[in-house]
Amino acid sequence: MNKPVRTGEVCRRTKETDIQIKVELDGAGNADISTGIGFFDHMLTALSVHSGISMSVKVMGDLYVDGHHTVEDTGIALGQALGQALGDKSGIVRYGTSYIPMDESLAMASLDLSNRPFLVFSAEFTNQSCGEYDVCLTEEFFRAFAFNAGITLHVNLLYGTNDHHKCEAIYKAVAHALKTAVSYNSDGSVLSTKGVL
């Protein structure tokens, strides 16, 4: 039986950002990312490639202020697009957990595509930024993403010293947890005692 193509598309325009996002859950992890923040592009590319979710992300933001609006609003729109693509979430594995090393850093992400958004984020960074990306925005991105996609998401940076490696381990851990959670289960049922998510 042919499975439906699971896609989502969101256009979000405010006085601070203009965002166009398309996702395809069953793509090949093809990434076409442009946010105006090089390191953020690098992290979103990793999220796409390692999750297997093809993403087109085009963002124009008020970077003359700083990167906050661009990063947070991208999380909002990407979460909404993922939620669209998942539909009623029937037939998916639902849960995913992954530990990812990046040189000296180790991150864990565990998530539930539950329609009950929540974020637990435990990570400490040494420096303010990687390139033009403020590392504190990592938590802001994942909060916006989780709450707009309906994900319970736990992120734990177990250890590390290099902030680039820490961030990359986090994004890749979330990506691999997502890859498991969005995949189809064996019988197409809703994995819930309630019968619905």
PDB file of C-alpha atoms in Angstrom:
ATOM      1  CA  MET A   1       0.000   0.000   0.000  1.00  0.00           C
ATOM      2  CA  ASN A   2       1.326   3.443  -0.914  1.00  0.00           C
ATOM      3  CA  LYS A   3       1.869   5.750   2.042  1.00  0.00           C
ATOM      4  CA  PRO A   4       0.769   9.393   1.715  1.00  0.00           C
ATOM      5  CA  VAL A   5       3.444  12.011   1.102  1.00  0.00           C
ATOM      6  CA  ARG A   6       3.923  13.760   4.422  1.00  0.00           C
ATOM      7  CA  THR A   7       4.674  17.418   3.802  1.00  0.00           C
ATOM      8  CA  GLY A   8       4.176  20.716   5.574  1.00  0.00           C
ATOM      9  CA  GLU A   9       4.519  24.298   4.401  1.00  0.00           C
ATOM     10  CA  VAL A  10       4.404  27.488   6.447  1.00  0.00           C
ATOM     11  CA  CYS A  11       4.815  31.125   5.487  1.00  0.00           C
ATOM     12  CA  ARG A  12       5.159  33.409   8.492  1.00  0.00           C
ATOM     13  CA  ARG A  13       5.545  37.167   8.126  1.00  0.00           C
ATOM     14  CA  THR A  14       5.873  39.648  10.978  1.00  0.00           C
ATOM     15  CA  LYS A  15       7.505  43.045  11.391  1.00  0.00           C
ATOM     16  CA  GLU A  16      10.616  41.158  12.533  1.00  0.00           C
ATOM     17  CA  THR A  17      10.901  38.177  10.199  1.00  0.00           C
ATOM     18  CA  ASP A  18       9.733  36.824   6.846  1.00  0.00           C
ATOM     19  CA  ILE A  19       9.922  33.027   6.801  1.00  0.00           C
ATOM     20  CA  GLN A  20       9.084  30.370   4.218  1.00  0.00           C
ATOM     21  CA  ILE A  21       9.516  26.734   5.221  1.00  0.00           C
ATOM     22  CA  LYS A  22       8.732  23.438   3.518  1.00  0.00           C
ATOM     23  CA  VAL A  23       9.366  20.010   5.009  1.00  0.00           C
ATOM     24  CA  GLU A  24       9.019  16.494   3.651  1.00  0.00           C
ATOM     25  CA  LEU A  25       9.228  13.816   6.317  1.00  0.00           C
ATOM     26  CA  ASP A  26      10.008  11.012   3.909  1.00  0.00           C
ATOM     27  CA  GLY A  27      12.524  12.927   1.853  1.00  0.00           C
ATOM     28  CA  ALA A  28      16.207  12.172   1.687  1.00  0.00           C
ATOM     29  CA  GLY A  29      17.276  14.786   4.201  1.00  0.00           C
ATOM     30  CA  ASN A  30      17.905  17.345   1.466  1.00  0.00           C
ATOM     31  CA  ALA A  31      18.623  20.711   3.068  1.00  0.00           C
ATOM     32  CA  ASP A  32      18.184  24.122   1.450  1.00  0.00           C
ATOM     33  CA  ILE A  33      18.780  26.534   4.318  1.00  0.00           C
ATOM     34  CA  SER A  34      19.268  30.309   4.349  1.00  0.00           C
ATOM     35  CA  THR A  35      18.673  32.295   7.542  1.00  0.00           C
ATOM     36  CA  GLY A  36      21.379  34.946   7.360  1.00  0.00           C
ATOM     37  CA  ILE A  37      23.190  33.345  10.317  1.00  0.00           C
ATOM     38  CA  GLY A  38      25.882  31.001   9.046  1.00  0.00           C
ATOM     39  CA  PHE A  39      26.205  28.816  12.125  1.00  0.00           C
ATOM     40  CA  PHE A  40      22.418  28.478  12.415  1.00  0.00           C
ATOM     41  CA  ASP A  41      22.324  27.384   8.764  1.00  0.00           C
ATOM     42  CA  HIS A  42      24.938  24.766   9.661  1.00  0.00           C
ATOM     43  CA  MET A  43      22.841  23.488  12.590  1.00  0.00           C
ATOM     44  CA  LEU A  44      19.587  23.352  10.588  1.00  0.00           C
ATOM     45  CA  THR A  45      21.393  21.528   7.798  1.00  0.00           C
ATOM     46  CA  ALA A  46      22.556  18.957  10.356  1.00  0.00           C
ATOM     47  CA  LEU A  47      18.986  18.689  11.700  1.00  0.00           C
ATOM     48  CA  SER A  48      17.680  17.999   8.188  1.00  0.00           C
ATOM     49  CA  VAL A  49      20.397  15.619   6.999  1.00  0.00           C
ATOM     50  CA  HIS A  50      20.521  13.544  10.186  1.00  0.00           C
ATOM     51  CA  SER A  51      16.723  13.312  10.619  1.00  0.00           C
ATOM     52  CA  GLY A  52      16.174  12.388   6.973  1.00  0.00           C
ATOM     53  CA  ILE A  53      13.577  15.181   6.828  1.00  0.00           C
ATOM     54  CA  SER A  54      14.038  17.320   3.733  1.00  0.00           C
ATOM     55  CA  MET A  55      13.831  21.001   4.644  1.00  0.00           C
ATOM     56  CA  SER A  56      13.699  24.229   2.691  1.00  0.00           C
ATOM     57  CA  VAL A  57      14.126  27.137   5.107  1.00  0.00           C
ATOM     58  CA  LYS A  58      14.264  30.722   3.818  1.00  0.00           C
ATOM     59  CA  VAL A  59      14.415  33.483   6.425  1.00  0.00           C
ATOM     60  CA  MET A  60      14.819  37.246   6.266  1.00  0.00           C
ATOM     61  CA  GLY A  61      15.126  38.656   9.778  1.00  0.00           C
ATOM     62  CA  ASP A  62      16.033  41.846  11.622  1.00  0.00           C
ATOM     63  CA  LEU A  63      19.622  40.789  12.159  1.00  0.00           C
ATOM     64  CA  TYR A  64      20.611  44.423  12.706  1.00  0.00           C
ATOM     65  CA  VAL A  65      18.958  43.931  16.132  1.00  0.00           C
ATOM     66  CA  ASP A  66      20.410  40.479  16.846  1.00  0.00           C
ATOM     67  CA  GLY A  67      19.631  36.862  15.957  1.00  0.00           C
ATOM     68  CA  HIS A  68      16.899  36.234  18.518  1.00  0.00           C
ATOM     69  CA  HIS A  69      13.838  36.903  16.367  1.00  0.00           C
ATOM     70  CA  THR A  70      15.292  34.995  13.418  1.00  0.00           C
ATOM     71  CA  VAL A  71      16.142  31.881  15.444  1.00  0.00           C
ATOM     72  CA  GLU A  72      12.991  31.790  17.585  1.00  0.00           C
ATOM     73  CA  ASP A  73      10.614  32.512  14.697  1.00  0.00           C
ATOM     74  CA  THR A  74      12.320  29.848  12.587  1.00  0.00           C
ATOM     75  CA  GLY A  75      11.642  27.399  15.421  1.00  0.00           C
ATOM     76  CA  ILE A  76       7.982  28.435  15.473  1.00  0.00           C
ATOM     77  CA  ALA A  77       7.510  28.022  11.724  1.00  0.00           C
ATOM     78  CA  LEU A  78       9.522  24.799  11.485  1.00  0.00           C
ATOM     79  CA  GLY A  79       7.520  23.304  14.338  1.00  0.00           C
ATOM     80  CA  GLN A  80       4.252  24.270  12.638  1.00  0.00           C
ATOM     81  CA  ALA A  81       5.416  22.743   9.356  1.00  0.00           C
ATOM     82  CA  LEU A  82       6.409  19.512  11.095  1.00  0.00           C
ATOM     83  CA  GLY A  83       3.031  19.398  12.842  1.00  0.00           C
ATOM     84  CA  GLN A  84       1.286  19.795   9.477  1.00  0.00           C
ATOM     85  CA  ALA A  85       3.325  16.993   7.958  1.00  0.00           C
ATOM     86  CA  LEU A  86       2.536  14.645  10.841  1.00  0.00           C
ATOM     87  CA  GLY A  87      -1.225  15.217  10.611  1.00  0.00           C
ATOM     88  CA  ASP A  88      -3.067  13.215  13.278  1.00  0.00           C
ATOM     89  CA  LYS A  89       0.180  11.348  14.048  1.00  0.00           C
ATOM     90  CA  SER A  90      -1.413   7.955  13.402  1.00  0.00           C
ATOM     91  CA  GLY A  91       0.871   5.140  12.349  1.00  0.00           C
ATOM     92  CA  ILE A  92       4.106   6.558  13.713  1.00  0.00           C
ATOM     93  CA  VAL A  93       6.585   5.174  16.219  1.00  0.00           C
ATOM     94  CA  ARG A  94       5.987   8.376  18.254  1.00  0.00           C
ATOM     95  CA  TYR A  95       9.003   8.121  20.597  1.00  0.00           C
ATOM     96  CA  GLY A  96      12.682   8.601  19.888  1.00  0.00           C
ATOM     97  CA  THR A  97      15.856   8.821  21.969  1.00  0.00           C
ATOM     98  CA  SER A  98      19.401   9.365  20.782  1.00  0.00           C
ATOM     99  CA  TYR A  99      22.864   9.930  22.240  1.00  0.00           C
ATOM    100  CA  ILE A 100      25.231  11.711  19.870  1.00  0.00           C
ATOM    101  CA  PRO A 101      28.951  12.364  20.446  1.00  0.00           C
ATOM    102  CA  MET A 102      30.735  15.255  18.773  1.00  0.00           C
ATOM    103  CA  ASP A 103      34.405  14.889  19.626  1.00  0.00           C
ATOM    104  CA  GLU A 104      34.640  15.670  23.376  1.00  0.00           C
ATOM    105  CA  SER A 105      30.929  16.549  23.700  1.00  0.00           C
ATOM    106  CA  LEU A 106      28.021  14.175  24.297  1.00  0.00           C
ATOM    107  CA  ALA A 107      24.348  15.111  24.012  1.00  0.00           C
ATOM    108  CA  MET A 108      21.130  13.193  24.590  1.00  0.00           C
ATOM    109  CA  ALA A 109      17.693  13.982  23.181  1.00  0.00           C
ATOM    110  CA  SER A 110      14.510  12.114  24.022  1.00  0.00           C
ATOM    111  CA  LEU A 111      11.149  13.071  22.573  1.00  0.00           C
ATOM    112  CA  ASP A 112       7.507  12.140  22.284  1.00  0.00           C
ATOM    113  CA  LEU A 113       5.324  13.365  19.410  1.00  0.00           C
ATOM    114  CA  SER A 114       2.466  13.530  21.874  1.00  0.00           C
ATOM    115  CA  ASN A 115       0.573  16.778  21.178  1.00  0.00           C
ATOM    116  CA  ARG A 116       1.632  17.729  24.726  1.00  0.00           C
ATOM    117  CA  PRO A 117       4.367  20.310  24.179  1.00  0.00           C
ATOM    118  CA  PHE A 118       7.061  20.585  26.811  1.00  0.00           C
ATOM    119  CA  LEU A 119      10.771  21.320  26.873  1.00  0.00           C
ATOM    120  CA  VAL A 120      13.405  20.316  29.392  1.00  0.00           C
ATOM    121  CA  PHE A 121      16.750  21.773  28.298  1.00  0.00           C
ATOM    122  CA  SER A 122      19.908  21.226  30.289  1.00  0.00           C
ATOM    123  CA  ALA A 123      23.099  22.579  28.711  1.00  0.00           C
ATOM    124  CA  GLU A 124      25.812  24.996  29.724  1.00  0.00           C
ATOM    125  CA  PHE A 125      27.906  26.963  27.268  1.00  0.00           C
ATOM    126  CA  THR A 126      31.245  28.685  27.814  1.00  0.00           C
ATOM    127  CA  ASN A 127      31.159  31.480  25.251  1.00  0.00           C
ATOM    128  CA  GLN A 128      28.471  33.887  24.087  1.00  0.00           C
ATOM    129  CA  SER A 129      28.492  32.896  20.447  1.00  0.00           C
ATOM    130  CA  CYS A 130      29.616  30.668  17.609  1.00  0.00           C
ATOM    131  CA  GLY A 131      30.104  33.044  14.728  1.00  0.00           C
ATOM    132  CA  GLU A 132      27.001  35.273  14.582  1.00  0.00           C
ATOM    133  CA  TYR A 133      24.893  32.704  16.478  1.00  0.00           C
ATOM    134  CA  ASP A 134      24.321  33.342  20.196  1.00  0.00           C
ATOM    135  CA  VAL A 135      24.532  29.898  21.789  1.00  0.00           C
ATOM    136  CA  CYS A 136      21.793  30.788  24.320  1.00  0.00           C
ATOM    137  CA  LEU A 137      19.393  30.790  21.354  1.00  0.00           C
ATOM    138  CA  THR A 138      19.729  27.009  21.106  1.00  0.00           C
ATOM    139  CA  GLU A 139      17.240  26.643  23.956  1.00  0.00           C
ATOM    140  CA  GLU A 140      14.962  29.314  22.436  1.00  0.00           C
ATOM    141  CA  PHE A 141      14.914  27.504  19.106  1.00  0.00           C
ATOM    142  CA  PHE A 142      14.038  24.134  20.582  1.00  0.00           C
ATOM    143  CA  ARG A 143      11.379  25.625  22.863  1.00  0.00           C
ATOM    144  CA  ALA A 144       9.667  27.293  19.907  1.00  0.00           C
ATOM    145  CA  PHE A 145      10.060  24.163  17.785  1.00  0.00           C
ATOM    146  CA  ALA A 146       8.719  21.763  20.426  1.00  0.00           C
ATOM    147  CA  PHE A 147       5.756  23.912  21.447  1.00  0.00           C
ATOM    148  CA  ASN A 148       4.632  24.526  17.877  1.00  0.00           C
ATOM    149  CA  ALA A 149       5.043  20.896  16.759  1.00  0.00           C
ATOM    150  CA  GLY A 150       3.388  19.416  19.861  1.00  0.00           C
ATOM    151  CA  ILE A 151       6.529  17.634  21.062  1.00  0.00           C
ATOM    152  CA  THR A 152       7.608  16.705  24.552  1.00  0.00           C
ATOM    153  CA  LEU A 153      11.358  17.217  24.209  1.00  0.00           C
ATOM    154  CA  HIS A 154      14.156  16.587  26.694  1.00  0.00           C
ATOM    155  CA  VAL A 155      17.666  17.752  25.787  1.00  0.00           C
ATOM    156  CA  ASN A 156      20.617  17.034  28.035  1.00  0.00           C
ATOM    157  CA  LEU A 157      24.192  17.999  27.262  1.00  0.00           C
ATOM    158  CA  LEU A 158      26.079  15.486  29.376  1.00  0.00           C
ATOM    159  CA  TYR A 159      29.490  17.108  28.942  1.00  0.00           C
ATOM    160  CA  GLY A 160      31.732  18.982  26.540  1.00  0.00           C
ATOM    161  CA  THR A 161      34.142  21.902  26.306  1.00  0.00           C
ATOM    162  CA  ASN A 162      33.854  23.310  22.767  1.00  0.00           C
ATOM    163  CA  ASP A 163      30.610  25.233  22.196  1.00  0.00           C
ATOM    164  CA  HIS A 164      30.504  24.421  18.476  1.00  0.00           C
ATOM    165  CA  HIS A 165      30.695  20.732  19.308  1.00  0.00           C
ATOM    166  CA  LYS A 166      28.117  21.073  22.099  1.00  0.00           C
ATOM    167  CA  CYS A 167      25.564  22.746  19.831  1.00  0.00           C
ATOM    168  CA  GLU A 168      26.170  20.333  16.991  1.00  0.00           C
ATOM    169  CA  ALA A 169      25.807  17.307  19.262  1.00  0.00           C
ATOM    170  CA  ILE A 170      22.480  18.708  20.523  1.00  0.00           C
ATOM    171  CA  TYR A 171      21.031  19.390  17.070  1.00  0.00           C
ATOM    172  CA  LYS A 172      22.146  15.984  15.790  1.00  0.00           C
ATOM    173  CA  ALA A 173      20.761  14.177  18.854  1.00  0.00           C
ATOM    174  CA  VAL A 174      17.367  15.794  18.284  1.00  0.00           C
ATOM    175  CA  ALA A 175      17.604  14.898  14.594  1.00  0.00           C
ATOM    176  CA  HIS A 176      18.213  11.205  15.239  1.00  0.00           C
ATOM    177  CA  ALA A 177      15.468  11.060  17.883  1.00  0.00           C
ATOM    178  CA  LEU A 178      13.088  12.663  15.360  1.00  0.00           C
ATOM    179  CA  LYS A 179      14.120  10.209  12.661  1.00  0.00           C
ATOM    180  CA  THR A 180      12.945   7.330  14.847  1.00  0.00           C
ATOM    181  CA  ALA A 181       9.787   9.030  16.118  1.00  0.00           C
ATOM    182  CA  VAL A 182       8.393  10.071  12.723  1.00  0.00           C
ATOM    183  CA  SER A 183       8.995   6.672  11.116  1.00  0.00           C
ATOM    184  CA  TYR A 184       6.042   4.373  10.513  1.00  0.00           C
ATOM    185  CA  ASN A 185       5.201   1.673  13.030  1.00  0.00           C
ATOM    186  CA  SER A 186       4.438  -1.889  11.966  1.00  0.00           C
ATOM    187  CA  ASP A 187       0.627  -1.815  11.906  1.00  0.00           C
ATOM    188  CA  GLY A 188      -0.384   1.792  11.256  1.00  0.00           C
ATOM    189  CA  SER A 189      -2.094   2.172  14.623  1.00  0.00           C
ATOM    190  CA  VAL A 190      -2.043   5.157  16.986  1.00  0.00           C
ATOM    191  CA  LEU A 191       0.412   4.335  19.748  1.00  0.00           C
ATOM    192  CA  SER A 192      -1.751   5.447  22.672  1.00  0.00           C
ATOM    193  CA  THR A 193      -4.040   3.759  25.185  1.00  0.00           C
ATOM    194  CA  LYS A 194      -6.503   6.585  24.426  1.00  0.00           C
ATOM    195  CA  GLY A 195      -6.563   5.666  20.737  1.00  0.00           C
ATOM    196  CA  VAL A 196      -5.694   9.220  19.711  1.00  0.00           C
ATOM    197  CA  LEU A 197      -2.851  11.666  20.238  1.00  0.00           C
TER     198      LEU A 197
END
